[in-house]
Short mmCIF file of C-alpha atoms and ligand atoms in Angstrom, two decimals:
data_model
loop_
_atom_site.label_atom_id
_atom_site.label_comp_id
_atom_site.label_asym_id
_atom_site.label_seq_id
_atom_site.Cartn_x
_atom_site.Cartn_y
_atom_site.Cartn_z
CA MET A 15 -20.28 -75.48 38.44
CA LYS A 16 -18.63 -77.10 35.67
CA ASP A 17 -21.32 -75.38 33.16
CA LYS A 18 -21.02 -72.05 34.69
CA LEU A 19 -17.31 -72.14 34.23
CA GLU A 20 -17.60 -73.05 30.69
CA GLN A 21 -20.25 -70.62 30.04
CA VAL A 22 -18.01 -67.51 31.37
CA LYS A 23 -14.99 -68.78 29.57
CA ILE A 24 -17.08 -68.45 26.06
CA GLU A 25 -18.72 -65.32 27.22
CA ALA A 26 -15.47 -63.50 28.12
CA VAL A 27 -13.27 -64.77 25.78
CA LYS A 28 -15.91 -63.03 22.98
CA ALA A 29 -16.59 -59.77 25.10
CA PHE A 30 -12.63 -59.56 24.90
CA ALA A 31 -12.33 -60.14 21.61
CA SER A 32 -14.64 -57.58 20.34
CA ALA A 33 -13.74 -54.77 22.84
CA LYS A 34 -13.46 -51.64 20.63
CA ASP A 35 -10.56 -49.73 22.72
CA GLU A 36 -8.29 -49.84 25.79
CA THR A 37 -11.47 -48.21 27.75
CA GLU A 38 -13.77 -51.08 26.90
CA LEU A 39 -10.90 -53.58 27.42
CA GLU A 40 -10.18 -51.95 30.88
CA ALA A 41 -13.91 -52.31 32.33
CA LEU A 42 -14.02 -56.04 30.57
CA GLU A 43 -10.95 -56.82 32.81
CA ILE A 44 -12.51 -55.68 35.98
CA LYS A 45 -15.68 -57.31 35.15
CA TYR A 46 -13.98 -60.82 34.77
CA LEU A 47 -10.37 -60.60 36.09
CA GLY A 48 -10.61 -57.81 39.09
CA ARG A 49 -10.75 -58.67 42.63
CA LYS A 50 -14.36 -58.85 43.03
CA GLY A 51 -15.16 -59.86 39.51
CA VAL A 52 -16.90 -62.73 38.00
CA LEU A 53 -13.93 -65.41 38.17
CA ALA A 54 -13.04 -64.61 41.83
CA ALA A 55 -16.58 -65.14 42.63
CA LEU A 56 -16.28 -68.30 40.99
CA MET A 57 -13.06 -69.27 42.75
CA GLN A 58 -14.65 -68.63 46.23
CA GLY A 59 -17.28 -70.93 44.73
CA VAL A 60 -14.99 -73.83 44.34
CA ALA A 61 -12.99 -73.59 47.63
CA GLY A 62 -16.60 -73.90 49.32
CA LEU A 63 -16.86 -77.36 47.44
CA PRO A 64 -16.72 -80.66 48.98
CA GLY A 65 -13.16 -81.82 49.33
CA ALA A 66 -13.50 -84.69 46.56
CA GLU A 67 -14.78 -82.08 43.58
CA ARG A 68 -12.48 -79.40 44.64
CA PRO A 69 -9.27 -80.53 42.92
CA ALA A 70 -10.82 -81.23 39.29
CA MET A 71 -13.01 -78.19 39.54
CA GLY A 72 -9.99 -75.69 40.92
CA LYS A 73 -8.14 -77.00 37.77
CA LEU A 74 -10.93 -76.09 35.44
CA ALA A 75 -11.34 -72.78 37.00
CA ASN A 76 -7.78 -72.02 36.57
CA ASP A 77 -7.78 -72.97 32.92
CA VAL A 78 -10.65 -70.83 32.35
CA LYS A 79 -9.12 -67.61 34.02
CA SER A 80 -5.90 -68.55 32.21
CA ALA A 81 -7.85 -68.66 28.95
CA VAL A 82 -9.73 -65.41 29.76
CA GLY A 83 -6.41 -63.66 30.77
CA ARG A 84 -5.00 -64.77 27.10
CA ALA A 85 -7.69 -63.44 25.15
CA LEU A 86 -7.46 -60.14 27.18
CA ALA A 87 -3.82 -60.02 26.50
CA GLU A 88 -4.46 -60.62 22.69
CA ARG A 89 -6.85 -58.06 22.26
CA ARG A 90 -4.74 -55.66 23.73
CA LYS A 91 -1.99 -56.30 21.49
CA GLU A 92 -4.12 -55.98 18.78
CA LEU A 93 -5.58 -52.75 19.63
CA GLU A 94 -1.94 -51.36 20.06
CA SER A 95 -0.41 -52.45 16.83
CA ALA A 96 -3.65 -50.63 15.06
CA LYS A 97 -3.12 -47.88 16.79
CA LEU A 98 0.57 -47.59 15.70
CA GLY A 99 -0.45 -48.75 12.31
CA ALA A 100 -2.54 -45.45 12.34
CA ILE A 101 0.17 -43.12 13.15
CA ALA A 102 2.58 -44.87 10.73
CA ASP A 103 -0.07 -43.90 7.93
CA ALA A 104 -0.52 -40.45 8.95
CA GLU A 105 3.39 -39.82 9.19
CA TRP A 106 4.15 -41.51 6.12
CA MET A 107 5.85 -39.79 3.24
CA ASP A 108 6.64 -40.31 -0.37
CA LEU A 109 10.42 -39.49 -0.54
CA THR A 110 10.43 -39.42 -4.29
CA VAL A 111 8.17 -36.58 -4.35
CA PRO A 112 9.70 -33.29 -5.92
CA GLY A 113 10.46 -30.86 -3.12
CA LYS A 114 8.83 -27.03 -2.87
CA ARG A 115 10.91 -24.34 -3.45
CA PRO A 116 11.49 -21.41 -0.95
CA PRO A 117 9.79 -18.35 -2.38
CA LYS A 118 12.88 -16.22 -3.41
CA GLY A 119 12.78 -12.53 -3.28
CA HIS A 120 14.05 -9.63 -5.72
CA VAL A 121 15.13 -6.15 -5.44
CA HIS A 122 12.20 -3.44 -5.54
CA ILE A 123 11.38 -2.10 -8.71
CA VAL A 124 12.57 1.31 -7.64
CA THR A 125 15.80 -0.25 -6.20
CA ASP A 126 16.08 -1.82 -9.67
CA ALA A 127 15.73 1.60 -11.42
CA ILE A 128 18.20 3.50 -9.26
CA ALA A 129 20.68 1.02 -10.07
CA ALA A 130 20.31 1.35 -13.91
CA VAL A 131 20.42 5.08 -13.50
CA THR A 132 23.70 4.88 -11.60
CA GLU A 133 24.96 2.22 -14.13
CA ILE A 134 23.87 4.54 -17.19
CA PHE A 135 25.32 7.59 -15.52
CA SER A 136 28.60 5.86 -14.74
CA ARG A 137 29.35 5.26 -18.38
CA ILE A 138 30.01 8.90 -18.90
CA GLY A 139 31.77 9.50 -15.87
CA PHE A 140 29.44 10.56 -13.40
CA THR A 141 29.83 9.47 -9.90
CA ARG A 142 26.98 8.30 -7.79
CA VAL A 143 26.50 10.22 -4.28
CA ARG A 144 24.15 10.51 -1.48
CA TYR A 145 23.04 13.09 1.01
CA PRO A 146 21.23 13.23 3.99
CA GLU A 147 17.35 12.67 4.25
CA VAL A 148 17.22 15.61 6.45
CA GLU A 149 18.69 19.23 5.54
CA TRP A 150 19.25 22.71 6.27
CA ASP A 151 17.23 25.72 4.80
CA TRP A 152 20.26 27.11 3.59
CA TYR A 153 21.34 24.20 1.31
CA ALA A 154 17.72 23.16 0.19
CA PHE A 155 16.68 27.26 -0.71
CA GLU A 156 19.08 29.75 0.18
CA ALA A 157 22.22 28.83 -1.42
CA LEU A 158 20.10 27.97 -4.37
CA ASN A 159 19.00 31.33 -4.88
CA MET A 160 15.83 31.29 -3.15
CA PRO A 161 16.02 33.88 -0.18
CA LYS A 162 13.75 33.63 2.86
CA ASP A 163 10.20 34.47 2.10
CA HIS A 164 10.57 34.29 -1.68
CA PRO A 165 7.46 32.69 -3.22
CA ALA A 166 9.52 30.20 -5.47
CA ARG A 167 9.86 28.18 -2.11
CA ASP A 168 6.11 27.37 -2.32
CA GLU A 169 6.81 24.83 -5.02
CA TRP A 170 8.19 22.49 -2.41
CA GLU A 171 5.73 21.67 -0.18
CA THR A 172 8.46 21.18 2.60
CA PHE A 173 7.89 19.22 6.02
CA PHE A 174 9.76 21.20 8.56
CA MET A 175 11.47 19.37 11.42
CA ASP A 176 10.73 20.09 15.15
CA ALA A 177 14.31 21.07 15.77
CA PRO A 178 15.84 24.18 16.91
CA GLU A 179 16.98 26.69 14.21
CA ASP A 180 20.66 27.00 13.29
CA PRO A 181 21.87 30.50 13.32
CA LYS A 182 23.31 30.48 9.83
CA LEU A 183 21.81 27.40 8.21
CA GLY A 184 18.35 28.12 9.29
CA LYS A 185 15.47 25.64 10.08
CA MET A 186 15.94 22.02 9.46
CA VAL A 187 13.80 20.46 7.04
CA LEU A 188 13.23 16.70 5.07
CA THR A 189 15.12 17.03 1.99
CA PRO A 190 12.28 18.57 -0.65
CA HIS A 191 14.88 17.79 -3.49
CA THR A 192 18.34 16.48 -4.67
CA SER A 193 19.17 20.03 -5.96
CA SER A 194 20.93 20.88 -1.81
CA GLY A 195 23.06 18.01 -3.27
CA GLN A 196 24.60 20.35 -5.69
CA ILE A 197 25.44 22.88 -2.96
CA ARG A 198 27.07 20.23 -0.84
CA GLU A 199 29.20 18.95 -3.75
CA LEU A 200 30.38 22.72 -4.66
CA LYS A 201 31.07 23.47 -1.31
CA LYS A 202 33.67 20.62 -1.07
CA GLY A 203 35.65 22.88 -3.43
CA LYS A 204 36.96 20.21 -5.85
CA LEU A 205 36.55 20.83 -9.54
CA PRO A 206 35.76 19.92 -12.10
CA ILE A 207 32.36 17.55 -10.90
CA ARG A 208 30.65 15.11 -12.43
CA MET A 209 28.31 13.86 -9.77
CA ILE A 210 24.98 12.28 -9.78
CA ASN A 211 23.04 12.42 -6.53
CA ILE A 212 20.32 9.90 -5.91
CA SER A 213 18.30 10.26 -2.63
CA LYS A 214 14.98 10.18 -1.10
CA THR A 215 12.69 13.35 -1.10
CA TYR A 216 9.94 14.40 0.99
CA ARG A 217 7.17 16.81 -0.22
CA ARG A 218 3.54 17.14 1.10
CA GLN A 219 1.64 15.82 -1.41
CA SER A 220 -0.29 12.34 -2.54
CA ASP A 221 -2.04 11.39 -5.57
CA VAL A 222 -1.86 9.24 -8.52
CA THR A 223 1.25 10.97 -9.76
CA HIS A 224 2.60 12.01 -6.22
CA VAL A 225 3.67 10.23 -3.00
CA PRO A 226 5.09 12.05 0.10
CA MET A 227 8.53 10.18 0.05
CA PHE A 228 10.10 9.58 -3.42
CA HIS A 229 13.56 9.54 -5.22
CA GLN A 230 15.18 11.93 -7.17
CA PHE A 231 18.48 11.71 -9.21
CA GLU A 232 20.29 15.09 -9.79
CA GLY A 233 23.21 15.58 -12.14
CA LEU A 234 25.60 18.16 -11.67
CA MET A 235 28.48 18.92 -14.34
CA VAL A 236 30.75 21.85 -13.36
CA ASP A 237 34.00 22.28 -15.70
CA LYS A 238 35.54 24.95 -17.95
CA ASP A 239 33.45 26.26 -20.72
CA VAL A 240 30.01 23.75 -20.35
CA SER A 241 27.33 24.56 -22.56
CA VAL A 242 23.83 23.91 -22.89
CA THR A 243 25.03 21.72 -25.79
CA HIS A 244 26.37 19.24 -23.25
CA LEU A 245 23.33 19.32 -21.31
CA LYS A 246 21.39 18.04 -24.24
CA GLY A 247 23.77 15.52 -25.04
CA VAL A 248 24.09 14.11 -21.90
CA LEU A 249 20.04 13.98 -21.31
CA ASP A 250 19.69 12.30 -24.65
CA PHE A 251 22.17 9.52 -24.16
CA PHE A 252 20.01 8.96 -20.75
CA ALA A 253 16.71 8.76 -22.78
CA ARG A 254 18.19 6.76 -25.13
CA GLU A 255 19.77 4.16 -22.91
CA PHE A 256 16.87 4.14 -20.21
CA PHE A 257 13.81 4.63 -22.49
CA GLY A 258 14.99 2.86 -25.79
CA ARG A 259 14.94 4.39 -29.11
CA GLY A 260 10.87 4.41 -29.38
CA ARG A 261 10.45 7.20 -26.55
CA LYS A 262 10.51 10.99 -27.40
CA THR A 263 11.84 13.72 -25.27
CA ARG A 264 11.15 17.31 -25.24
CA LEU A 265 12.55 20.65 -23.68
CA ARG A 266 10.38 23.14 -22.81
CA PRO A 267 11.73 26.72 -21.54
CA PHE A 268 11.04 27.06 -17.90
CA HIS A 269 12.20 29.20 -14.65
CA PHE A 270 13.97 27.71 -11.80
CA ARG A 271 15.71 30.10 -9.29
CA PHE A 272 19.07 28.00 -9.57
CA THR A 273 19.32 27.97 -13.37
CA GLU A 274 19.56 30.32 -16.10
CA PRO A 275 18.79 29.28 -18.78
CA SER A 276 16.24 26.52 -17.19
CA PHE A 277 13.99 23.76 -18.99
CA GLU A 278 11.46 21.36 -18.09
CA ILE A 279 12.24 17.72 -19.66
CA ASP A 280 8.96 15.73 -20.91
CA ILE A 281 9.19 12.61 -22.04
CA SER A 282 6.15 10.80 -24.09
CA CYS A 283 3.61 8.82 -22.14
CA ASP A 284 3.89 4.59 -22.23
CA ILE A 285 0.62 4.49 -20.99
CA CYS A 286 -1.31 6.46 -23.80
CA GLY A 287 1.40 6.07 -26.54
CA GLY A 288 1.79 9.99 -26.35
CA THR A 289 -1.76 10.24 -27.39
CA GLY A 290 -3.59 11.47 -24.19
CA GLN A 291 -6.05 9.17 -24.62
CA VAL A 292 -6.87 5.61 -23.28
CA ASN A 293 -10.37 4.08 -24.55
CA HIS A 294 -11.48 7.81 -25.75
CA ALA A 295 -11.12 8.71 -22.28
CA LYS A 296 -8.00 11.37 -21.03
CA CYS A 297 -5.24 9.11 -20.05
CA ARG A 298 -5.10 9.34 -15.94
CA VAL A 299 -1.38 9.55 -15.71
CA CYS A 300 -0.46 12.11 -18.14
CA LYS A 301 -3.69 13.85 -19.48
CA GLU A 302 -1.89 15.17 -22.64
CA GLY A 303 0.65 12.56 -23.81
CA TRP A 304 3.69 14.09 -22.12
CA LEU A 305 4.82 13.47 -19.04
CA GLU A 306 7.15 15.72 -17.02
CA LEU A 307 10.18 14.23 -15.71
CA GLY A 308 11.90 17.28 -14.10
CA GLY A 309 13.64 20.49 -14.55
CA ALA A 310 17.37 21.11 -16.07
CA GLY A 311 19.28 24.24 -16.92
CA MET A 312 22.61 25.73 -16.82
CA VAL A 313 23.79 26.50 -13.07
CA HIS A 314 23.17 30.17 -11.73
CA PRO A 315 25.95 32.15 -11.25
CA ASN A 316 24.47 33.08 -7.73
CA VAL A 317 24.54 29.36 -7.05
CA LEU A 318 28.28 29.15 -7.95
CA LYS A 319 29.27 32.30 -5.78
CA ALA A 320 27.21 30.92 -2.76
CA CYS A 321 29.75 28.10 -2.85
CA GLY A 322 32.71 30.02 -3.31
CA VAL A 323 33.01 29.03 -7.11
CA ASP A 324 34.20 31.96 -9.48
CA PRO A 325 31.29 32.00 -12.40
CA GLU A 326 33.52 34.04 -14.59
CA LYS A 327 35.99 30.47 -14.46
CA TRP A 328 33.83 27.75 -14.46
CA SER A 329 30.01 26.81 -15.84
CA GLY A 330 27.82 24.04 -15.21
CA PHE A 331 24.54 22.35 -15.95
CA ALA A 332 22.15 20.38 -13.58
CA PHE A 333 19.22 18.53 -13.68
CA GLY A 334 16.92 16.84 -11.35
CA TRP A 335 14.29 14.14 -12.11
CA GLY A 336 12.10 11.86 -10.30
CA VAL A 337 13.27 8.02 -10.11
CA GLU A 338 9.77 6.63 -9.64
CA ARG A 339 8.19 8.62 -12.52
CA THR A 340 11.07 7.99 -14.80
CA MET A 341 10.98 4.55 -13.91
CA MET A 342 7.12 4.18 -14.46
CA MET A 343 7.54 5.99 -18.12
CA ARG A 344 9.84 2.76 -19.22
CA GLU A 345 8.76 0.64 -21.68
CA GLY A 346 6.21 -2.23 -20.72
CA VAL A 347 6.22 -0.91 -17.08
CA LYS A 348 2.55 0.22 -17.03
CA ILE A 349 1.93 1.45 -13.47
CA ASP A 350 -1.31 3.75 -13.42
CA ASP A 351 -1.03 5.11 -9.78
CA ILE A 352 2.31 5.72 -8.28
CA ARG A 353 1.25 5.14 -4.76
CA HIS A 354 0.71 1.42 -5.82
CA LEU A 355 4.99 1.42 -5.41
CA TYR A 356 4.67 1.86 -1.67
CA ARG A 357 1.65 -0.35 -0.65
CA ASN A 358 3.67 -3.43 -0.15
CA ASP A 359 1.23 -5.26 -1.76
CA PHE A 360 2.76 -8.74 -2.99
CA ARG A 361 0.08 -9.21 -6.02
CA PHE A 362 1.76 -6.01 -7.06
CA LEU A 363 5.32 -6.19 -6.31
CA THR A 364 5.75 -9.72 -7.62
CA GLN A 365 5.17 -8.66 -11.13
CA PHE A 366 8.17 -6.93 -11.64
N1 DAH B 418 14.87 20.56 -7.71
C1 DAH B 418 13.78 20.75 -8.83
C2 DAH B 418 12.51 20.16 -8.23
O1 DAH B 418 12.49 19.32 -7.47
C3 DAH B 418 14.33 20.13 -10.29
C4 DAH B 418 15.17 20.74 -10.93
C5 DAH B 418 14.97 21.83 -11.88
C6 DAH B 418 16.68 20.27 -10.56
C7 DAH B 418 16.30 22.35 -12.77
C8 DAH B 418 17.82 20.75 -11.46
C9 DAH B 418 17.50 21.77 -12.01
O2 DAH B 418 18.84 20.51 -10.93
O3 DAH B 418 18.51 22.61 -12.78
O4 DAH B 418 11.57 20.41 -8.84
#
């Protein structure tokens, strides 16, 4: 009996000491210390011994039981602290490592260009205004000397709203150009005028140089004795301030219904340097070295009349250019497809 007890003690202590985890430990606990375990059986054996042997054997059995109990408790503590250690290791952090800065946004390149245009014109007394993204036919065409069914209207590949027609103002359209802002401004009846209308415009078009939603800036100056010289001076000032001295502009005679005389304003292309060629191939953007920025001219008397302004007393000039296109011709901005601007690709946008 004595040997048996000693042997169980050695065996159990060893087994507990090498238990890998709590599950194994629990199984061993049941095996040795459980109600039907090895030690319980031995205790029963002790109870069945002759009276003289019982006290000594009983003491030994109790010693063995507490030794085994201690071995279990010790191992359990060890396993517990190893687990806590692992958690602490995983959660350790070095407080001296420099922090990561959260990414910082910036305004879109077009918003930036709008701000620049506004600022440049404000220096010569032009006030920024903006008008609705939906417009009546009368403001967009009729008052601009383009009567109903006039073929000139085809130029403005217009989106029509699915809305009831107004008996006087006609159909509702997505504003196809900022020139309707001239009418809205003239109709206010406050003269003289120096406005710069920068708004969203819409046309049914999409290719390397066109997007269906784009921005235009429209200048209008109406005063006494305004002439083409003033127009030329204002455009030259803008070109110099916005593009820098290296860029050239040219005025080409053109035709618009709402100006007389009319011009088209071109600027030398920055992609090909005004040569029309990139690596012996035609420049994808301009094809001939010049890029059309938009129109300009002297406000047609019919436009002034439609707005109740006397063309005998007042005269003016107007111009309307695309913001995106103008910005793309800026020094250092080399964008070979206007559609990139609105694809919301961070790899593109973060370059600017
Ligand atoms: N509105 C014209 C367009 O979108 C551009 C334009 C031409 C505006 C001549 C003007 C102008 O103010 O005088 O194509």
